[in-house]
Amino acid sequence: MPDHVPTDFREHEPAVPPTDTFAVVRSEDGRWYTVTGPCPTCRATVVFRVAYGVLGPPKRLLRGGRRTPEPLTGSIPVYCQCGYPHAEKPPESPDAGCGAFWEVPVPSPAPGTTT
Amino acid sequence: MTDLAKKRFAQLGQQLQLDQLTVVRRQAEGWRNGLTGLTGLVGVVFVLKGRESVAGMPAVWRWTTAALLVAAFGLLLIGALGAVRAAHGQLGQRTWLTGDRLFAAVLDEVERTQDALTAARRTSVVGLCAIVAAIGVSWVVPAEESAAGSKEPATAVPHVLVVTVDGPRCGELMAGDTRTLTLKVAGESGESGGRTPAASGWRSIPFDQVRSITPVRGC
């Protein structure tokens, strides 16, 4: 299987082949997830990181050390960041991939779990 | 059907991962400016202030006011420094600039910035309340002279000690002209023998009998 298929750039949500597997790994401190797997369109291996962010000051009265956020549930929208050049990509597009995006379900909250 | 909004928000999330420290700093700057304005607002609102100093207040209220002002100063100082720290970061913080460590350091700093901002907001509000309480105390607490038990204001009538040929006389100076000096002497009517206001008497002393007049605080 080639590492990369030079498809034209196109923003679409392809169906994920059932044979594709994705690793969804939570970091040791629990503050980010790393999704690794093949792009359904261009077949390049994509590494996608999602961190826990804050949108405003916390409300709690007592402050502790570093907080571990609640585990992420549901799925993570992932888009291709293969880094290969793709034809037909608009110059103003910030994409670094083929334009495809898909969803990867998050496994049950246990660090190091893969799907 | 392609839901591009899903991808756009995913892209926004990726961008925020890189920009969140800048976003939080900008947010802290806004809060710092707001807290500074709030502190200045107290000065504007209380421009119609009451007494200028705590002199003349009963000791317990004088110390209460002083304690409130000292506490307010400390809290506002902590709040101001916390807001500046949140807006501009802690001096001397260092980390290895590898991707993972920098990423973790950014997340840490975002949390610390939020904590500093929260603490600054709380201490500033409590400090402002302490200032308002101190000003309120200075407004409503009566002066010590009127709180000491005297029914008449201390500045109403001056007391004088008049030495005459018959001896000293002490009383309130009520009137004086070219011939006589009139004193209100408490407890000298001789009828009741008490020192009640009802026993007070007015005494006119001819000037040719006066040897000296000395102002005194009381008789």
mmCIF file of C-alpha atoms in Angstrom, chain B residues 8-128:
data_model
loop_
_atom_site.group_PDB
_atom_site.id
_atom_site.type_symbol
_atom_site.label_atom_id
_atom_site.label_comp_id
_atom_site.label_asym_id
_atom_site.label_seq_id
_atom_site.Cartn_x
_atom_site.Cartn_y
_atom_site.Cartn_z
ATOM 1 C CA ARG B 8 -14.084 24.799 10.484
ATOM 2 C CA PHE B 9 -14.566 24.385 14.219
ATOM 3 C CA ALA B 10 -12.030 21.604 14.235
ATOM 4 C CA GLN B 11 -9.649 23.988 12.496
ATOM 5 C CA LEU B 12 -10.530 26.726 14.981
ATOM 6 C CA GLY B 13 -9.798 24.342 17.827
ATOM 7 C CA GLN B 14 -6.403 23.511 16.334
ATOM 8 C CA GLN B 15 -5.648 27.199 15.965
ATOM 9 C CA LEU B 16 -6.777 27.937 19.539
ATOM 10 C CA GLN B 17 -4.360 25.334 20.821
ATOM 11 C CA LEU B 18 -1.595 27.534 19.503
ATOM 12 C CA ASP B 19 -3.179 30.864 20.375
ATOM 13 C CA GLN B 20 -4.817 30.144 23.711
ATOM 14 C CA LEU B 21 -2.080 31.726 25.781
ATOM 15 C CA THR B 22 -2.324 34.911 23.735
ATOM 16 C CA VAL B 23 -6.100 34.828 24.052
ATOM 17 C CA VAL B 24 -5.917 34.373 27.805
ATOM 18 C CA ARG B 25 -3.358 37.173 28.141
ATOM 19 C CA ARG B 26 -5.619 39.495 26.164
ATOM 20 C CA GLN B 27 -8.528 38.466 28.327
ATOM 21 C CA ALA B 28 -6.465 39.190 31.444
ATOM 22 C CA GLU B 29 -5.570 42.624 30.091
ATOM 23 C CA GLY B 30 -9.251 43.404 29.741
ATOM 24 C CA TRP B 31 -9.910 42.272 33.286
ATOM 25 C CA ARG B 32 -6.939 44.245 34.577
ATOM 26 C CA ASN B 33 -8.233 47.395 32.901
ATOM 27 C CA GLY B 34 -11.686 46.749 34.271
ATOM 28 C CA LEU B 35 -10.421 46.274 37.807
ATOM 29 C CA THR B 36 -8.302 49.407 37.540
ATOM 30 C CA GLY B 37 -11.318 51.364 36.346
ATOM 31 C CA LEU B 38 -13.403 49.955 39.155
ATOM 32 C CA THR B 39 -10.832 51.054 41.704
ATOM 33 C CA GLY B 40 -10.780 54.527 40.222
ATOM 34 C CA LEU B 41 -14.561 54.598 40.233
ATOM 35 C CA VAL B 42 -14.574 54.394 44.012
ATOM 36 C CA GLY B 43 -12.552 57.600 44.149
ATOM 37 C CA VAL B 44 -15.010 59.329 41.843
ATOM 38 C CA VAL B 45 -18.091 58.139 43.688
ATOM 39 C CA PHE B 46 -16.718 59.171 47.053
ATOM 40 C CA VAL B 47 -15.564 62.592 45.969
ATOM 41 C CA LEU B 48 -18.311 63.906 48.246
ATOM 42 C CA LYS B 49 -16.560 62.427 51.205
ATOM 43 C CA GLY B 50 -17.256 63.067 54.820
ATOM 44 C CA ARG B 51 -14.587 63.901 57.309
ATOM 45 C CA GLU B 52 -11.032 64.367 56.173
ATOM 46 C CA SER B 53 -9.335 62.376 58.919
ATOM 47 C CA VAL B 54 -10.076 59.888 61.643
ATOM 48 C CA ALA B 55 -9.127 62.391 64.357
ATOM 49 C CA GLY B 56 -12.037 62.958 66.710
ATOM 50 C CA MET B 57 -13.524 59.498 66.203
ATOM 51 C CA PRO B 58 -13.799 57.104 69.140
ATOM 52 C CA ALA B 59 -10.699 54.954 69.442
ATOM 53 C CA VAL B 60 -12.376 51.691 68.478
ATOM 54 C CA TRP B 61 -13.786 53.161 65.279
ATOM 55 C CA ARG B 62 -10.542 54.939 64.530
ATOM 56 C CA TRP B 63 -8.680 51.626 64.695
ATOM 57 C CA THR B 64 -11.424 49.911 62.741
ATOM 58 C CA THR B 65 -11.114 52.470 59.983
ATOM 59 C CA ALA B 66 -7.347 52.190 59.978
ATOM 60 C CA ALA B 67 -7.508 48.399 59.839
ATOM 61 C CA LEU B 68 -9.985 48.511 56.978
ATOM 62 C CA LEU B 69 -7.823 50.910 55.011
ATOM 63 C CA VAL B 70 -4.663 48.893 55.606
ATOM 64 C CA ALA B 71 -6.457 45.701 54.610
ATOM 65 C CA ALA B 72 -7.875 47.420 51.547
ATOM 66 C CA PHE B 73 -4.439 48.644 50.529
ATOM 67 C CA GLY B 74 -2.973 45.183 50.897
ATOM 68 C CA LEU B 75 -5.796 43.525 48.997
ATOM 69 C CA LEU B 76 -5.740 46.056 46.182
ATOM 70 C CA LEU B 77 -1.965 45.733 45.939
ATOM 71 C CA ILE B 78 -2.230 41.958 45.698
ATOM 72 C CA GLY B 79 -5.050 42.304 43.206
ATOM 73 C CA ALA B 80 -3.161 44.767 41.029
ATOM 74 C CA LEU B 81 -0.025 42.628 41.022
ATOM 75 C CA GLY B 82 -2.080 39.524 40.292
ATOM 76 C CA ALA B 83 -3.798 41.217 37.378
ATOM 77 C CA VAL B 84 -0.474 42.391 35.963
ATOM 78 C CA ARG B 85 0.968 38.920 36.419
ATOM 79 C CA ALA B 86 -2.000 37.417 34.608
ATOM 80 C CA ALA B 87 -1.750 39.900 31.759
ATOM 81 C CA HIS B 88 1.993 39.745 31.257
ATOM 82 C CA GLY B 89 3.176 36.496 32.809
ATOM 83 C CA GLN B 90 5.553 35.564 35.563
ATOM 84 C CA LEU B 91 9.094 36.843 35.306
ATOM 85 C CA GLY B 92 11.799 34.248 34.975
ATOM 86 C CA GLN B 93 9.687 31.279 33.904
ATOM 87 C CA ARG B 94 11.627 28.900 31.717
ATOM 88 C CA THR B 95 11.037 25.621 29.973
ATOM 89 C CA TRP B 96 12.640 23.408 27.411
ATOM 90 C CA LEU B 97 11.413 24.566 24.040
ATOM 91 C CA THR B 98 10.679 21.135 22.659
ATOM 92 C CA GLY B 99 7.284 20.682 21.123
ATOM 93 C CA ASP B 100 5.747 18.520 23.834
ATOM 94 C CA ARG B 101 7.193 20.443 26.770
ATOM 95 C CA LEU B 102 6.294 23.774 25.271
ATOM 96 C CA PHE B 103 2.795 22.516 24.630
ATOM 97 C CA ALA B 104 2.495 21.349 28.250
ATOM 98 C CA ALA B 105 4.030 24.615 29.482
ATOM 99 C CA VAL B 106 1.506 26.629 27.503
ATOM 100 C CA LEU B 107 -1.347 24.641 29.022
ATOM 101 C CA ASP B 108 0.166 25.122 32.486
ATOM 102 C CA GLU B 109 0.604 28.822 31.969
ATOM 103 C CA VAL B 110 -2.958 29.181 30.753
ATOM 104 C CA GLU B 111 -4.185 27.587 33.974
ATOM 105 C CA ARG B 112 -1.880 29.723 36.125
ATOM 106 C CA THR B 113 -2.992 32.844 34.297
ATOM 107 C CA GLN B 114 -6.611 31.997 34.929
ATOM 108 C CA ASP B 115 -5.883 31.329 38.592
ATOM 109 C CA ALA B 116 -4.021 34.605 38.974
ATOM 110 C CA LEU B 117 -6.841 36.451 37.284
ATOM 111 C CA THR B 118 -9.439 34.861 39.528
ATOM 112 C CA ALA B 119 -7.441 35.701 42.642
ATOM 113 C CA ALA B 120 -6.882 39.266 41.422
ATOM 114 C CA ARG B 121 -10.565 39.732 40.780
ATOM 115 C CA ARG B 122 -11.544 38.479 44.216
ATOM 116 C CA THR B 123 -8.939 40.419 46.170
ATOM 117 C CA SER B 124 -9.739 43.609 44.264
ATOM 118 C CA VAL B 125 -13.441 43.317 44.978
ATOM 119 C CA VAL B 126 -12.838 42.595 48.661
ATOM 120 C CA GLY B 127 -10.366 45.501 48.826
ATOM 121 C CA LEU B 128 -12.886 47.852 47.276
#
